[in-house]
PDB file of C-alpha atoms and ligand atoms in Angstrom:
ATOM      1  CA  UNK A   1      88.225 114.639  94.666  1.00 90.00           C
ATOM      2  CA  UNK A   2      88.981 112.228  91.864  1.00 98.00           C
ATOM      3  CA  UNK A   3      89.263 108.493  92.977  1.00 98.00           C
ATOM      4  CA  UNK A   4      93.151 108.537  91.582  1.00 98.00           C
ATOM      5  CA  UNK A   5      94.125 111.526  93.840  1.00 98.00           C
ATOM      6  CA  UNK A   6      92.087 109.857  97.048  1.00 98.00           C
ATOM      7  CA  UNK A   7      94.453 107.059  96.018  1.00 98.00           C
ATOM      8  CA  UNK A   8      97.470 109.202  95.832  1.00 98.00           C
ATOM      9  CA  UNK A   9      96.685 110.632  99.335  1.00 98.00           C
ATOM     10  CA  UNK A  10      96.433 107.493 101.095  1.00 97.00           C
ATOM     11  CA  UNK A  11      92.426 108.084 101.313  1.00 98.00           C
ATOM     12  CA  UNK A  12      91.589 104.884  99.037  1.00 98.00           C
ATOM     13  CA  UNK A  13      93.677 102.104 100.088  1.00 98.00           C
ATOM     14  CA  UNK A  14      95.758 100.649  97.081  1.00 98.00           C
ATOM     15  CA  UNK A  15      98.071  97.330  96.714  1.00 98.00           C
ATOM     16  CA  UNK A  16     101.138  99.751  96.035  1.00 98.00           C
ATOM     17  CA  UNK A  17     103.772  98.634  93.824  1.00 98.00           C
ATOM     18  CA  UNK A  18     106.510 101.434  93.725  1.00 98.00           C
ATOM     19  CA  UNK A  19     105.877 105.047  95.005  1.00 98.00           C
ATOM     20  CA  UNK A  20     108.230 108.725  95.263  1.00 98.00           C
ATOM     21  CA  UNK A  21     107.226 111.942  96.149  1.00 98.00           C
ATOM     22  CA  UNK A  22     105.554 112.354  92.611  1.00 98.00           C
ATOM     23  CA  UNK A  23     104.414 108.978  91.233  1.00 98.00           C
ATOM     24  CA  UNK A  24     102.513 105.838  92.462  1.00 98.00           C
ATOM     25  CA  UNK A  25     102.057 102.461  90.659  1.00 99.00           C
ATOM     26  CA  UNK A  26      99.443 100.471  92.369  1.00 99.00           C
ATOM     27  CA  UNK A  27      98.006  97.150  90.915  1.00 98.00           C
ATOM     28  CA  UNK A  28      94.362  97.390  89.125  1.00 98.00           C
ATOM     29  CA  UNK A  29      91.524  96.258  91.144  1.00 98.00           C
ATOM     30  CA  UNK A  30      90.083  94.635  88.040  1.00 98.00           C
ATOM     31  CA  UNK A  31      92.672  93.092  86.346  1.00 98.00           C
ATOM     32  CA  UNK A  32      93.299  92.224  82.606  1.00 98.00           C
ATOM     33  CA  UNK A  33      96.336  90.143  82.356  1.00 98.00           C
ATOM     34  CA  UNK A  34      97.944  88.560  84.896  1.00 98.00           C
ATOM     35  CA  UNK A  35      99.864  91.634  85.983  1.00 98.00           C
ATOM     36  CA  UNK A  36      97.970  94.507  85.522  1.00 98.00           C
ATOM     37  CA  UNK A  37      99.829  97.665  87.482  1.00 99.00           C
ATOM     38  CA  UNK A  38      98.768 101.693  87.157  1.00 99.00           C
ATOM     39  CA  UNK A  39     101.243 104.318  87.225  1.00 99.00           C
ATOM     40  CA  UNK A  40     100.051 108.090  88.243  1.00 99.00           C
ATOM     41  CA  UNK A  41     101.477 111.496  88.352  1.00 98.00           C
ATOM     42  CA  UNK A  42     100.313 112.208  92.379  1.00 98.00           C
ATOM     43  CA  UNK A  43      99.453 115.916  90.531  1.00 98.00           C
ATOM     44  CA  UNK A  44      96.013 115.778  88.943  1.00 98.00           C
ATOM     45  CA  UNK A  45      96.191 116.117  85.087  1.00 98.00           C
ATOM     46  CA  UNK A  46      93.262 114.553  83.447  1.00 98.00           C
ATOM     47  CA  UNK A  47      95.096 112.501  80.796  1.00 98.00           C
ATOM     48  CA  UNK A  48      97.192 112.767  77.998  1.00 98.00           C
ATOM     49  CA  UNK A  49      96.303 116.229  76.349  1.00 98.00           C
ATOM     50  CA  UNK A  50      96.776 117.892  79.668  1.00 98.00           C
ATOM     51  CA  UNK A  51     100.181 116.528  81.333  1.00 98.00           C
ATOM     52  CA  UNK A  52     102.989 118.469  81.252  1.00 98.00           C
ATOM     53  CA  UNK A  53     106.227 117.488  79.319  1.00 98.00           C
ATOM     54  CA  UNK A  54     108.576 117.836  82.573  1.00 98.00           C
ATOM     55  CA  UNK A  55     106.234 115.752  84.448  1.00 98.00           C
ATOM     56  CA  UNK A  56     106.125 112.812  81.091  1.00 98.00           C
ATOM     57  CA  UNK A  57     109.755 112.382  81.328  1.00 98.00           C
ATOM     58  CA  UNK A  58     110.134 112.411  85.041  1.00 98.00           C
ATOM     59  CA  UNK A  59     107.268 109.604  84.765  1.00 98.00           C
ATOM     60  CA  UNK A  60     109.336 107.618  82.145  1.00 98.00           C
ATOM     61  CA  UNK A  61     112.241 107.002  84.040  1.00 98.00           C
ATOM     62  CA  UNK A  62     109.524 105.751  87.001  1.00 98.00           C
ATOM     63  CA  UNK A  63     107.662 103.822  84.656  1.00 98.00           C
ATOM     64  CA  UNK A  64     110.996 102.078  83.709  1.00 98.00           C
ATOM     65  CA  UNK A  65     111.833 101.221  87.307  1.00 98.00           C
ATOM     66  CA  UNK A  66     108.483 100.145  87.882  1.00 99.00           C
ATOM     67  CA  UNK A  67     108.710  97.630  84.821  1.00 98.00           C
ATOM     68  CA  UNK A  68     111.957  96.328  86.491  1.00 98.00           C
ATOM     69  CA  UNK A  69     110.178  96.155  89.759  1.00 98.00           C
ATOM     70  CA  UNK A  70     107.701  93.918  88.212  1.00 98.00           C
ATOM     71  CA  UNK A  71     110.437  91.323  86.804  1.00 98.00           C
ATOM     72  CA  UNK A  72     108.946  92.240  83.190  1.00 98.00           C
ATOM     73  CA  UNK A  73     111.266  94.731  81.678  1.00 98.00           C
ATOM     74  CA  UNK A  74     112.393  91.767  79.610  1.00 98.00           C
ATOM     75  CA  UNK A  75     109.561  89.311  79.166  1.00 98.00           C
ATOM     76  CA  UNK A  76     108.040  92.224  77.634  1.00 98.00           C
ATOM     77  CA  UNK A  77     104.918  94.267  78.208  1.00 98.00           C
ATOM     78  CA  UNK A  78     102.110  96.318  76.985  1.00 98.00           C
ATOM     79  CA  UNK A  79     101.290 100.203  78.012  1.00 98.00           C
ATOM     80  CA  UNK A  80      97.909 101.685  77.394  1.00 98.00           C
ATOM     81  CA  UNK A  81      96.894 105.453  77.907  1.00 98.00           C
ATOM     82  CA  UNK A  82      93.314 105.757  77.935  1.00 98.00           C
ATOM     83  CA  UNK A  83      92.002 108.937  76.430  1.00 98.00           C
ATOM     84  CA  UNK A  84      88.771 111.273  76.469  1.00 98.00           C
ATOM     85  CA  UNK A  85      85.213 109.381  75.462  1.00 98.00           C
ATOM     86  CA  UNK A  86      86.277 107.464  72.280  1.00 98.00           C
ATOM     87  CA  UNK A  87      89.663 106.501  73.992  1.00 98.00           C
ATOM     88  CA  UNK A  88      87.043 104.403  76.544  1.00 98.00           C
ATOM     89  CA  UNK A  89      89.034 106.522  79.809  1.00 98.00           C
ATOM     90  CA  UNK A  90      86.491 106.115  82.893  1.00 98.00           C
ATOM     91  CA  UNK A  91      88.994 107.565  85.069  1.00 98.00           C
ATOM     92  CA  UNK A  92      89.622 111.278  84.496  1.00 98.00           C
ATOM     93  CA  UNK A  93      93.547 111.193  85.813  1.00 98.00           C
ATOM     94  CA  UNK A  94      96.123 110.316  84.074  1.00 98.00           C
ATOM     95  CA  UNK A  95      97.281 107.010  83.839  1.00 98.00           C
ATOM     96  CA  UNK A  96      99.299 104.778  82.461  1.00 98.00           C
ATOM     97  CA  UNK A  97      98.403 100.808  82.868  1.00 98.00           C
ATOM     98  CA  UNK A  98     101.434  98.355  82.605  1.00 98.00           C
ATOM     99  CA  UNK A  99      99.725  94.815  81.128  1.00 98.00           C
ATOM    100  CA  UNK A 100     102.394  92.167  81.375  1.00 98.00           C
ATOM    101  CA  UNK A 101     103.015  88.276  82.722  1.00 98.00           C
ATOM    102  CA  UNK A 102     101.478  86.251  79.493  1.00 98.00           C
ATOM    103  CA  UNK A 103     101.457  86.600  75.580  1.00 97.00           C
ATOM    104  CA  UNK A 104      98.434  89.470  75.257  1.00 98.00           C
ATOM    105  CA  UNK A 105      96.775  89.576  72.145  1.00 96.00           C
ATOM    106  CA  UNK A 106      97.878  91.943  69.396  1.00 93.00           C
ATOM    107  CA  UNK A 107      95.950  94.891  69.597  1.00 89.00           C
ATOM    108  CA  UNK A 108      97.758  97.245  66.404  1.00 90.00           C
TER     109      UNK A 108
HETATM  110  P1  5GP B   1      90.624 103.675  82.282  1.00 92.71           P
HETATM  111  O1  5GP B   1      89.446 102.947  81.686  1.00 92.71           O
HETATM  112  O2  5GP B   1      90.236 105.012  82.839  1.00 92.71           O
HETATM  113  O3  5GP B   1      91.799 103.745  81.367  1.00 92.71           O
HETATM  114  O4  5GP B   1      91.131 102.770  83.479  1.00 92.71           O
HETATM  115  C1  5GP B   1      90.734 102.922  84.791  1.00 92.71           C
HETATM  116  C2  5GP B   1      91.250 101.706  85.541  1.00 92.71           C
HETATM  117  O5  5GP B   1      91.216 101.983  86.908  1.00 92.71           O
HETATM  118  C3  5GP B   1      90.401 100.447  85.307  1.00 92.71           C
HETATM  119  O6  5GP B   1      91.234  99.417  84.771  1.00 92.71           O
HETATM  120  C4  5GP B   1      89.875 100.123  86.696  1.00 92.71           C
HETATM  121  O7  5GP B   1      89.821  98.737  86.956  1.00 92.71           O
HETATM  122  C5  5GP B   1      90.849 100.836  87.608  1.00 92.71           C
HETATM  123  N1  5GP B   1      90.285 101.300  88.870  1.00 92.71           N
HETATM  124  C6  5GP B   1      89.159 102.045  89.014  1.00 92.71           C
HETATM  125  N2  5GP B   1      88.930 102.319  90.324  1.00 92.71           N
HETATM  126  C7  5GP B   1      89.980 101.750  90.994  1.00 92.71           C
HETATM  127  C8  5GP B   1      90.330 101.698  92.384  1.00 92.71           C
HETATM  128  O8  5GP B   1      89.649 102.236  93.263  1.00 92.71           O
HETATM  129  N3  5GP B   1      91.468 101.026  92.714  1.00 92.71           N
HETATM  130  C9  5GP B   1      92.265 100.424  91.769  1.00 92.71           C
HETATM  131  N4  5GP B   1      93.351  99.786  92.208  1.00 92.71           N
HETATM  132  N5  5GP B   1      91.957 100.464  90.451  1.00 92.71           N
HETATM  133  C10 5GP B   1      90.838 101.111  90.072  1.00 92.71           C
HETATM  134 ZN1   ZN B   2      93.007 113.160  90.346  1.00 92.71          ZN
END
């Protein structure tokens, strides 16, 4: 089992942010700004390439409460999909991370 699903299940213990019957945001065990949160589909998809587009825009309107959970929707934030070997993804599930609570550096 992937470590996002054993997280999903309840089998990894996470510091849960928001959850429903078909997403979880938790925050990042290693953090890189000074909120760093993950959102998952509970379903396994391995990233990007592979999740459905019913399942995308149920996860939008999530992601968008999660943001408001946060109290960043408008200070602002940054969301990152990591993707496959050269998009640096180490964890084969999709995810979305939420990078918010200072400036971050321009990226593109
Ligand atoms: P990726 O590089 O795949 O886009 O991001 C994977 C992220 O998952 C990393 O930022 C990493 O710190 C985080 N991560 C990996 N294992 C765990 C875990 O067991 N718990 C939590 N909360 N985050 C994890
Ligand atoms: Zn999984």
């Amino acid at each position: 089992m992937c470590v996002f699903c054993a997280i999903a299940e309840g089998k990894i213990p996470s510091k849960k942010i928001l959850e429903s019957d078909k997403f979880l945001a938790f925050y990042d065990i290693n953090p890189q700004a000074k909120v760093h949160a993950l959102v998952i589909p509970k379903e396994h998809f391995k990233d990007f390439n592979d999740v459905t587009p019913s399942v995308m825009a149920e996860m939008t309107t999530f992601m968008q409460e999660v943001v408001s959970v946060l109290g960043v929707k408008n200070s602002g934030y940054r969301m990152i999909t990591n993707i496959g070997v050269d998009g640096g993804q180490e964890v084969p599930h999709i995810h979305f991370h939420i990078l918010a609570g200072e400036k971050l550096g321009k990226l593109v």
